[in-house]
mmCIF file of C-alpha atoms in Angstrom:
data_model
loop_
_atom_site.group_PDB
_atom_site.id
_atom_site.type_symbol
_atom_site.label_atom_id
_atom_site.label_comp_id
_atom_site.label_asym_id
_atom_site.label_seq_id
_atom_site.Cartn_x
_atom_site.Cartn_y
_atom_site.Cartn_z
ATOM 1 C CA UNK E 1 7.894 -5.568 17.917
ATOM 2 C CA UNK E 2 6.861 -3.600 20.705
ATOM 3 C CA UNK E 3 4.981 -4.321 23.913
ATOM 4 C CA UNK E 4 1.120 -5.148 24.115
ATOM 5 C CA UNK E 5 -1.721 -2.874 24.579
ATOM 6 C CA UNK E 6 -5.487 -3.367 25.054
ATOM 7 C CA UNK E 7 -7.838 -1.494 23.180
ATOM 8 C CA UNK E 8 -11.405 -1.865 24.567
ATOM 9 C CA UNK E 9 -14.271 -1.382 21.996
ATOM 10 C CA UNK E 10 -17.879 -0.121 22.963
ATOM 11 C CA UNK E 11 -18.907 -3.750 24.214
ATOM 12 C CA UNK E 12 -16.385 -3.457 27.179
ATOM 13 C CA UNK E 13 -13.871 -6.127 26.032
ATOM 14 C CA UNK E 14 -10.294 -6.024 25.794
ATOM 15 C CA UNK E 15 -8.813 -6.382 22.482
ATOM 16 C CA UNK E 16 -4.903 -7.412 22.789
ATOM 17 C CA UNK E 17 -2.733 -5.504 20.056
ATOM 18 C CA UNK E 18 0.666 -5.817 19.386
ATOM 19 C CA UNK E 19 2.476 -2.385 18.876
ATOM 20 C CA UNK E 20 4.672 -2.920 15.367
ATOM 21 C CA UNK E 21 7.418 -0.696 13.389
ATOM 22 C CA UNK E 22 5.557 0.596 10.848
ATOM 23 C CA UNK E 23 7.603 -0.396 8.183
ATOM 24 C CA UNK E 24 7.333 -3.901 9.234
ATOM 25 C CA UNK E 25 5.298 -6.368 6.917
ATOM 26 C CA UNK E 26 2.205 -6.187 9.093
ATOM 27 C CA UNK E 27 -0.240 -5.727 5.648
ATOM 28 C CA UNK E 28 0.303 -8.691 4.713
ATOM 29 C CA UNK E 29 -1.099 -10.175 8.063
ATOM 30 C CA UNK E 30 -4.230 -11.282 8.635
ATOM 31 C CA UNK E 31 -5.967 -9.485 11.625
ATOM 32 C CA UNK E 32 -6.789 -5.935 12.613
ATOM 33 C CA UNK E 33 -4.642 -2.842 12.878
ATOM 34 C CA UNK E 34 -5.184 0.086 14.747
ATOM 35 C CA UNK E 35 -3.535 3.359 13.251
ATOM 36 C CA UNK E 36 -2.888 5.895 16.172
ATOM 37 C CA UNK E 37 -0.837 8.509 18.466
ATOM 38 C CA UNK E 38 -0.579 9.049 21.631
ATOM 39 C CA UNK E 39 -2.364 11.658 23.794
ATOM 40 C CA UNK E 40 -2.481 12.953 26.865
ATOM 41 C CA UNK E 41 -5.197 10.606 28.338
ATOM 42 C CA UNK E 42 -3.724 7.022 26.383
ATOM 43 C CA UNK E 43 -3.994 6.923 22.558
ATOM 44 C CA UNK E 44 -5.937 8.966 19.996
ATOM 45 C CA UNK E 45 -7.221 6.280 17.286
ATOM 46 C CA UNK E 46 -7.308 7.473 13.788
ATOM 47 C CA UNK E 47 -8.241 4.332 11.720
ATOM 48 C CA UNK E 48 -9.008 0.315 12.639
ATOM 49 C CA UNK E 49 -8.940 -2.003 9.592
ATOM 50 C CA UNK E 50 -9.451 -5.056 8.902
ATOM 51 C CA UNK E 51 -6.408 -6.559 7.142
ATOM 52 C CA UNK E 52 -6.979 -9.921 4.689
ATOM 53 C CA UNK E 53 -3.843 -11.404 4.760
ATOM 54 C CA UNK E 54 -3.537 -11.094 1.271
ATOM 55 C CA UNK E 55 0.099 -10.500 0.475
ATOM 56 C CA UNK E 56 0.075 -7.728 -2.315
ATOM 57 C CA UNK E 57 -2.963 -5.978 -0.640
ATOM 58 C CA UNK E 58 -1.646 -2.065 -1.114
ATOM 59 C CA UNK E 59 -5.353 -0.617 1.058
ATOM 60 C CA UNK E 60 -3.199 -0.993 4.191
ATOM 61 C CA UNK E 61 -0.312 0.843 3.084
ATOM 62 C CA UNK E 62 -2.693 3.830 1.845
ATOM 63 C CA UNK E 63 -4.931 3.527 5.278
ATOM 64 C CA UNK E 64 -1.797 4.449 6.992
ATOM 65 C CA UNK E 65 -0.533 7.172 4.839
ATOM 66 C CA UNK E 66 -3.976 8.582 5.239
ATOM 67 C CA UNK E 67 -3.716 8.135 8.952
ATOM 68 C CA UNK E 68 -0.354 9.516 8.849
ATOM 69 C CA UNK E 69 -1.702 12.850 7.416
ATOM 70 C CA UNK E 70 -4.223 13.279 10.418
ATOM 71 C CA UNK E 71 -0.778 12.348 13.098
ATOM 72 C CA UNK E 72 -0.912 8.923 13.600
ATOM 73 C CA UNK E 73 2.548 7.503 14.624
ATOM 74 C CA UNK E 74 1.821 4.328 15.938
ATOM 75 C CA UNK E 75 0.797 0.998 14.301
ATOM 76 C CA UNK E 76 -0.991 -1.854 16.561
ATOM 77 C CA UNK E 77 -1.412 -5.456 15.151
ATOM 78 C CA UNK E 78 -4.068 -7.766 16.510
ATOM 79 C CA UNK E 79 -3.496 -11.546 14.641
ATOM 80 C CA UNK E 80 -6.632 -13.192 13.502
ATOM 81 C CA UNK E 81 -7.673 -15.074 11.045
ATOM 82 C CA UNK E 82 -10.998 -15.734 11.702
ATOM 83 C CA UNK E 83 -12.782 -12.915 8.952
ATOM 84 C CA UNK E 84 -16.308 -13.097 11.222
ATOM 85 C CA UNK E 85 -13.667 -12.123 14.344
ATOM 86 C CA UNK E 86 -11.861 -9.683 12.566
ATOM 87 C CA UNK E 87 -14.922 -7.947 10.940
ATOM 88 C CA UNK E 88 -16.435 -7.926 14.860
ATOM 89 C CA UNK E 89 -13.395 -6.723 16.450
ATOM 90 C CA UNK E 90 -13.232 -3.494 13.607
ATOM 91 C CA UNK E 91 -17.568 -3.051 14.416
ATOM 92 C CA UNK E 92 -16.554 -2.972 18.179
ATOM 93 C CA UNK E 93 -13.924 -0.586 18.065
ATOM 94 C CA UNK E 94 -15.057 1.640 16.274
ATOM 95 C CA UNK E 95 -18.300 1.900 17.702
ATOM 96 C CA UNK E 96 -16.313 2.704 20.944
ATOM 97 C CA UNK E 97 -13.511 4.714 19.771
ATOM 98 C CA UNK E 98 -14.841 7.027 16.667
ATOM 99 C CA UNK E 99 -11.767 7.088 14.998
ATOM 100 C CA UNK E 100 -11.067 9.444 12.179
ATOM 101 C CA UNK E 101 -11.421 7.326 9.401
ATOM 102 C CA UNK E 102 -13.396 4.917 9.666
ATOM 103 C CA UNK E 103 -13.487 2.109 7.374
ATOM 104 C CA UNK E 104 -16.957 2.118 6.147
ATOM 105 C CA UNK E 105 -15.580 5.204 3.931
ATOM 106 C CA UNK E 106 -14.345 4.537 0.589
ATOM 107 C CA UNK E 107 -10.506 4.360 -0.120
ATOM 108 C CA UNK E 108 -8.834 7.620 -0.766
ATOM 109 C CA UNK E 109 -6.955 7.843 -4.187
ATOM 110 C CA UNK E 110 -3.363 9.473 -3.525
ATOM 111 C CA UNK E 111 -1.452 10.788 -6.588
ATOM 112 C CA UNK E 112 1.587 8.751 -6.456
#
């Protein structure tokens, strides 16, 4: 693990992340995970899921590859396994980040 970041959504609070290798087993974690890279002014979001904690859930692993392909390098775990909390925290960020991909799109299929 890496250090901890905040990531404030559109409502103004702080959202503690964890910054994670991104071949650790975060997807099978329940929380949220922020896909991103850094920029010149902090870090450029490119997808925030909601992860189930189910442990052969594969939609995380193709999130990131997805992210990947727009330049995210970074992976940010937030624990929580509340599903109202974690549904929030994704609605709240975001509304105040406008990432990429969001999540209300549906999956992309990659040829394996």
């Amino acid at each position: 693990m890496f250090g901890q970041v905040s990531f404030r959504g559109k409502s103004g609070k702080a959202w503690k992340f964890q910054r994670t290798a991104a071949d650790a087993p975060w997807a099978r974690s329940a929380g949220v995970v922020i896909f991103a890279a850094q920029d010149a002014c902090g870090w450029r979001v490119y997808r925030v899921m909601e992860l189930s904690g189910r442990p052969h859930d594969i939609q995380p692993i193709w999130a990131l590859a997805e992210a990947e392909r727009y330049g995210a390098n970074a992976v940010f775990l937030a624990l929580e396994f509340d599903g109202h909390q974690r549904k929030a925290m994704v609605a709240d960020l975001e509304a105040g980040f406008m990432p990429v991909c969001r999540s209300d799109q549906a999956p992309v299929r990659l040829a394996a």
